[in-house]
Amino acid sequence: MTMRFKRILLKLSGESLMGEQGFGIDPQRLSDYAQQIKEVHEMGVQIGIVIGGGNIFRGLSGSQKGFDRVKGDQMGMCATVINSLALSSALGAIGVKTKVLTAIRMEPIGEFYSKWKAIEAMESGHVCIFSAGTGSPYFTTDTGSSLRGIEIEADVMLKGTRVDGIYTADPEKDPKATKFTDITYDEIYTRGLKVMDLTATTMCKENNLPIYVFNMDVYGNLKRVIDGEEIGTLVHN
Ligand code: UDP
């Protein structure tokens, strides 16, 4: 069998890390994620990961409460570092070697990111965790993962969410919503679908990085995607 993806960029949402708790990091969810990642790592897939920070802090909601936007975004980026360290620790505990790279210098917490450091680490069997987003305010970790995915020449961005793909409308609100098995970036714009922010979507479109949206909160789904099961939605040009 030929491997469908040699190298992936996995985007995990910070919010999902809360699990049933409603805040912070749920140890069960964290270890479920780590196990799923270990499974595909053992298949020989090179893995880069970006994890959000929404379970801890978001700059935009901070600024609505009176925080300076740039400082709020910096707090959000720090939140992604916290989640990255948690994931790195959970992977380490089950024998998966990881390297946390940071978009902002903060040794010894993680090494300062560079494309070549990342590729070298992945090729030597480490899972790379790209933390602190893009390192700049006014961006999101979705944009951070588009950027890193393109830079590391990933075959696909796997966007793990709590819904199983892209729908014509929000399936949690509209019972008549139907799911796409695949969709173009342009159709996302014209239908005004909220898959990722427009900056992140445009980065992927302009650089031809396909996105696969799937439900990562169902254990085993990451491997199903790698195995080629069509359980989510593919976004392409
Ligand atoms: N953030 C930022 N620049 C980046 C990435 C993230 O300023 O390149 C900040 C931003 O404030 C964002 C927060 O970090 O609200 C957390 O990231 P995100 O909201 O993307 O996490 P998620 O919603 O996926 O949990």
Short mmCIF file of C-alpha atoms and ligand atoms in Angstrom, two decimals:
data_model
loop_
_atom_site.label_atom_id
_atom_site.label_comp_id
_atom_site.label_asym_id
_atom_site.label_seq_id
_atom_site.Cartn_x
_atom_site.Cartn_y
_atom_site.Cartn_z
CA MET A 1 0.00 0.00 0.00
CA THR A 2 1.33 3.42 -0.83
CA MET A 3 0.97 6.03 1.83
CA ARG A 4 -1.59 8.70 0.98
CA PHE A 5 0.21 11.37 2.96
CA LYS A 6 3.94 11.45 3.64
CA ARG A 7 3.80 14.60 5.75
CA ILE A 8 0.82 16.21 7.44
CA LEU A 9 0.11 19.39 9.32
CA LEU A 10 -2.41 18.59 12.02
CA LYS A 11 -4.40 21.52 13.41
CA LEU A 12 -5.99 20.92 16.78
CA SER A 13 -8.33 23.37 18.44
CA GLY A 14 -7.50 24.62 21.88
CA GLU A 15 -11.18 24.61 22.70
CA SER A 16 -11.45 20.85 22.17
CA LEU A 17 -8.73 20.34 24.79
CA MET A 18 -11.21 21.48 27.44
CA GLY A 19 -13.10 18.23 26.96
CA GLU A 20 -16.07 18.02 29.31
CA GLN A 21 -14.51 20.44 31.80
CA GLY A 22 -15.47 23.69 30.07
CA PHE A 23 -12.05 25.25 30.74
CA GLY A 24 -8.32 24.45 30.74
CA ILE A 25 -6.90 21.10 29.72
CA ASP A 26 -8.82 17.85 30.15
CA PRO A 27 -6.22 15.10 30.79
CA GLN A 28 -8.44 12.46 29.14
CA ARG A 29 -8.86 14.47 25.93
CA LEU A 30 -5.14 15.24 25.92
CA SER A 31 -4.19 11.59 26.22
CA ASP A 32 -6.78 10.59 23.56
CA TYR A 33 -5.16 13.07 21.18
CA ALA A 34 -1.68 11.81 22.04
CA GLN A 35 -2.70 8.17 21.42
CA GLN A 36 -4.26 9.01 18.07
CA ILE A 37 -1.12 10.87 17.04
CA LYS A 38 1.08 8.00 18.17
CA GLU A 39 -0.95 5.59 16.00
CA VAL A 40 -0.32 7.51 12.78
CA HIS A 41 3.26 8.33 13.74
CA GLU A 42 3.90 4.58 13.97
CA MET A 43 2.59 4.24 10.39
CA GLY A 44 5.55 6.39 9.31
CA VAL A 45 3.67 9.64 8.65
CA GLN A 46 5.72 12.78 9.33
CA ILE A 47 3.69 15.00 11.63
CA GLY A 48 3.71 18.72 12.36
CA ILE A 49 1.11 20.02 14.80
CA VAL A 50 -0.38 23.43 15.53
CA ILE A 51 -2.67 23.72 18.52
CA GLY A 52 -4.90 26.68 19.34
CA GLY A 53 -5.23 28.51 22.61
CA GLY A 54 -8.94 29.23 22.84
CA ASN A 55 -9.34 27.07 25.96
CA ILE A 56 -7.14 29.56 27.81
CA PHE A 57 -7.23 32.99 26.17
CA ARG A 58 -8.29 34.70 22.94
CA GLY A 59 -7.02 38.17 22.09
CA LEU A 60 -10.24 39.33 20.48
CA SER A 61 -12.47 38.38 23.40
CA GLY A 62 -9.85 39.91 25.70
CA SER A 63 -10.00 43.23 23.88
CA GLN A 64 -13.80 43.23 24.27
CA LYS A 65 -13.15 43.11 28.02
CA GLY A 66 -10.72 46.02 27.93
CA PHE A 67 -7.39 44.32 27.24
CA ASP A 68 -5.05 45.95 24.78
CA ARG A 69 -5.49 43.93 21.57
CA VAL A 70 -1.80 43.33 20.92
CA LYS A 71 -1.13 42.29 24.51
CA GLY A 72 -4.25 40.13 24.41
CA ASP A 73 -3.01 38.42 21.26
CA GLN A 74 0.37 37.90 22.91
CA MET A 75 -1.45 36.29 25.83
CA GLY A 76 -3.26 34.08 23.31
CA MET A 77 0.03 33.08 21.72
CA CYS A 78 1.39 32.19 25.16
CA ALA A 79 -1.74 30.07 25.65
CA THR A 80 -0.84 28.05 22.55
CA VAL A 81 2.61 27.45 24.04
CA ILE A 82 1.01 26.08 27.21
CA ASN A 83 -1.15 23.70 25.15
CA SER A 84 1.85 22.70 23.03
CA LEU A 85 3.86 21.82 26.11
CA ALA A 86 0.94 19.79 27.45
CA LEU A 87 0.68 17.84 24.20
CA SER A 88 4.44 17.35 24.03
CA SER A 89 4.40 16.01 27.57
CA ALA A 90 1.51 13.64 26.83
CA LEU A 91 3.27 12.32 23.72
CA GLY A 92 6.56 11.94 25.58
CA ALA A 93 4.78 9.90 28.26
CA ILE A 94 3.76 7.29 25.66
CA GLY A 95 7.18 7.17 24.00
CA VAL A 96 6.76 9.59 21.10
CA LYS A 97 9.68 11.96 20.59
CA THR A 98 8.62 15.56 20.07
CA LYS A 99 10.17 18.92 19.39
CA VAL A 100 8.36 22.09 20.45
CA LEU A 101 9.28 24.99 18.20
CA THR A 102 8.21 28.53 19.06
CA ALA A 103 7.44 31.41 16.71
CA ILE A 104 8.77 33.76 19.41
CA ARG A 105 12.14 33.21 21.07
CA MET A 106 11.66 31.62 24.47
CA GLU A 107 14.44 29.13 25.05
CA PRO A 108 14.59 26.82 26.94
CA ILE A 109 10.80 26.29 26.62
CA GLY A 110 11.17 25.51 22.93
CA GLU A 111 13.59 26.13 20.10
CA PHE A 112 13.07 29.12 17.83
CA TYR A 113 11.22 27.90 14.70
CA SER A 114 12.84 27.46 11.33
CA LYS A 115 11.60 25.44 8.39
CA TRP A 116 14.78 23.41 8.15
CA LYS A 117 14.94 22.63 11.86
CA ALA A 118 11.37 21.39 11.58
CA ILE A 119 11.94 19.20 8.53
CA GLU A 120 15.12 17.73 9.98
CA ALA A 121 13.32 16.90 13.23
CA MET A 122 10.36 15.28 11.42
CA GLU A 123 12.68 13.27 9.20
CA SER A 124 14.47 11.96 12.27
CA GLY A 125 11.20 10.71 13.73
CA HIS A 126 10.15 13.59 15.96
CA VAL A 127 6.65 15.00 16.00
CA CYS A 128 7.06 18.77 15.64
CA ILE A 129 4.74 21.06 17.59
CA PHE A 130 4.66 24.59 16.22
CA SER A 131 3.68 26.94 19.02
CA ALA A 132 2.93 30.65 19.42
CA GLY A 133 1.03 30.78 16.10
CA THR A 134 2.68 33.07 13.59
CA GLY A 135 4.36 35.10 16.34
CA SER A 136 2.36 38.17 15.31
CA PRO A 137 -0.85 39.67 16.68
CA TYR A 138 -4.06 39.88 14.60
CA PHE A 139 -3.52 36.35 13.29
CA THR A 140 -4.99 33.06 14.44
CA THR A 141 -3.61 29.59 14.87
CA ASP A 142 -5.55 28.63 11.73
CA THR A 143 -3.36 31.08 9.85
CA GLY A 144 -0.37 29.78 11.79
CA SER A 145 -1.15 26.25 10.64
CA SER A 146 -1.67 27.33 7.00
CA LEU A 147 1.70 29.06 7.14
CA ARG A 148 3.54 26.18 8.78
CA GLY A 149 1.80 23.61 6.58
CA ILE A 150 2.94 25.45 3.46
CA GLU A 151 6.45 26.03 4.80
CA ILE A 152 7.09 22.41 5.78
CA GLU A 153 5.65 21.27 2.42
CA ALA A 154 2.93 19.20 4.03
CA ASP A 155 0.72 17.17 1.68
CA VAL A 156 -2.39 18.26 3.52
CA MET A 157 -3.64 20.22 6.50
CA LEU A 158 -5.80 17.98 8.67
CA LYS A 159 -8.12 20.22 10.63
CA GLY A 160 -9.40 18.35 13.65
CA THR A 161 -12.64 19.86 14.91
CA ARG A 162 -15.67 18.74 16.90
CA VAL A 163 -17.88 18.44 13.80
CA ASP A 164 -17.34 15.82 11.13
CA GLY A 165 -16.87 18.16 8.17
CA ILE A 166 -18.20 21.22 6.40
CA TYR A 167 -21.97 21.68 6.18
CA THR A 168 -24.24 23.97 4.16
CA ALA A 169 -25.15 25.57 7.52
CA ASP A 170 -24.18 25.09 11.16
CA PRO A 171 -25.42 21.52 11.88
CA GLU A 172 -25.69 22.35 15.58
CA LYS A 173 -28.30 25.01 14.74
CA ASP A 174 -29.91 23.91 11.45
CA PRO A 175 -31.21 20.31 11.29
CA LYS A 176 -31.57 20.53 7.49
CA ALA A 177 -27.85 21.24 6.97
CA THR A 178 -26.10 18.77 4.68
CA LYS A 179 -22.45 17.83 4.57
CA PHE A 180 -19.99 18.30 1.70
CA THR A 181 -17.61 15.45 0.89
CA ASP A 182 -15.49 18.03 -0.90
CA ILE A 183 -15.68 21.72 -1.68
CA THR A 184 -13.51 24.37 -3.36
CA TYR A 185 -11.99 27.33 -1.53
CA ASP A 186 -13.99 29.64 -3.83
CA GLU A 187 -17.25 28.00 -2.82
CA ILE A 188 -16.36 28.59 0.82
CA TYR A 189 -16.07 32.31 0.03
CA THR A 190 -19.24 32.53 -2.04
CA ARG A 191 -21.31 30.59 0.49
CA GLY A 192 -19.77 32.52 3.36
CA LEU A 193 -18.95 29.31 5.23
CA LYS A 194 -16.98 29.64 8.44
CA VAL A 195 -14.39 26.92 8.06
CA MET A 196 -11.35 28.96 9.01
CA ASP A 197 -10.76 32.70 8.96
CA LEU A 198 -10.34 34.16 5.48
CA THR A 199 -6.62 34.87 5.94
CA ALA A 200 -5.97 31.21 6.68
CA THR A 201 -8.21 29.96 3.85
CA THR A 202 -6.59 32.31 1.34
CA MET A 203 -3.09 31.20 2.34
CA CYS A 204 -4.08 27.60 1.61
CA LYS A 205 -5.82 28.49 -1.65
CA GLU A 206 -2.95 30.56 -3.04
CA ASN A 207 -0.39 27.92 -2.14
CA ASN A 208 -2.47 24.87 -3.02
CA LEU A 209 -2.51 23.28 0.41
CA PRO A 210 -5.60 21.05 0.63
CA ILE A 211 -7.48 21.04 3.92
CA TYR A 212 -9.28 18.02 5.33
CA VAL A 213 -11.85 18.86 8.01
CA PHE A 214 -12.84 15.98 10.29
CA ASN A 215 -13.98 15.22 13.83
CA MET A 216 -10.86 14.57 15.89
CA ASP A 217 -12.83 14.14 19.10
CA VAL A 218 -13.97 10.67 18.01
CA TYR A 219 -11.18 8.32 18.97
CA GLY A 220 -9.56 6.63 15.98
CA ASN A 221 -10.66 9.20 13.41
CA LEU A 222 -7.15 10.51 12.74
CA LYS A 223 -6.06 7.04 11.65
CA ARG A 224 -9.26 6.65 9.59
CA VAL A 225 -8.35 9.79 7.66
CA ILE A 226 -4.81 8.54 7.07
CA ASP A 227 -6.24 5.19 5.95
CA GLY A 228 -8.30 7.03 3.33
CA GLU A 229 -11.74 6.69 4.87
CA GLU A 230 -13.94 9.57 3.72
CA ILE A 231 -15.22 10.70 7.08
CA GLY A 232 -14.82 14.46 6.63
CA THR A 233 -14.70 17.21 3.99
CA LEU A 234 -11.83 17.93 1.59
CA VAL A 235 -11.20 21.56 0.61
CA HIS A 236 -9.30 22.07 -2.63
CA ASN A 237 -8.81 24.43 -5.59
N1 UDP B 1 -2.82 34.45 18.21
C1 UDP B 1 -2.14 35.52 17.62
N2 UDP B 1 -1.36 35.27 16.53
C2 UDP B 1 -1.22 34.05 15.98
C3 UDP B 1 -1.94 32.98 16.57
C4 UDP B 1 -2.73 33.20 17.69
O1 UDP B 1 -2.23 36.64 18.08
O2 UDP B 1 -0.49 33.90 14.99
C5 UDP B 1 -3.62 34.67 19.45
C6 UDP B 1 -5.01 35.26 19.20
O3 UDP B 1 -5.26 36.19 20.23
C7 UDP B 1 -5.92 34.05 19.35
C8 UDP B 1 -5.22 33.24 20.43
O4 UDP B 1 -3.83 33.46 20.14
O5 UDP B 1 -7.20 34.44 19.79
C9 UDP B 1 -5.54 31.79 20.46
O6 UDP B 1 -5.46 31.20 19.20
P1 UDP B 1 -6.78 30.66 18.43
O7 UDP B 1 -7.94 31.53 18.81
O8 UDP B 1 -6.48 30.50 17.03
O9 UDP B 1 -7.02 29.32 19.14
P2 UDP B 1 -8.31 28.35 18.90
O10 UDP B 1 -9.51 29.21 18.67
O11 UDP B 1 -7.99 27.50 17.70
O12 UDP B 1 -8.40 27.55 20.15
#
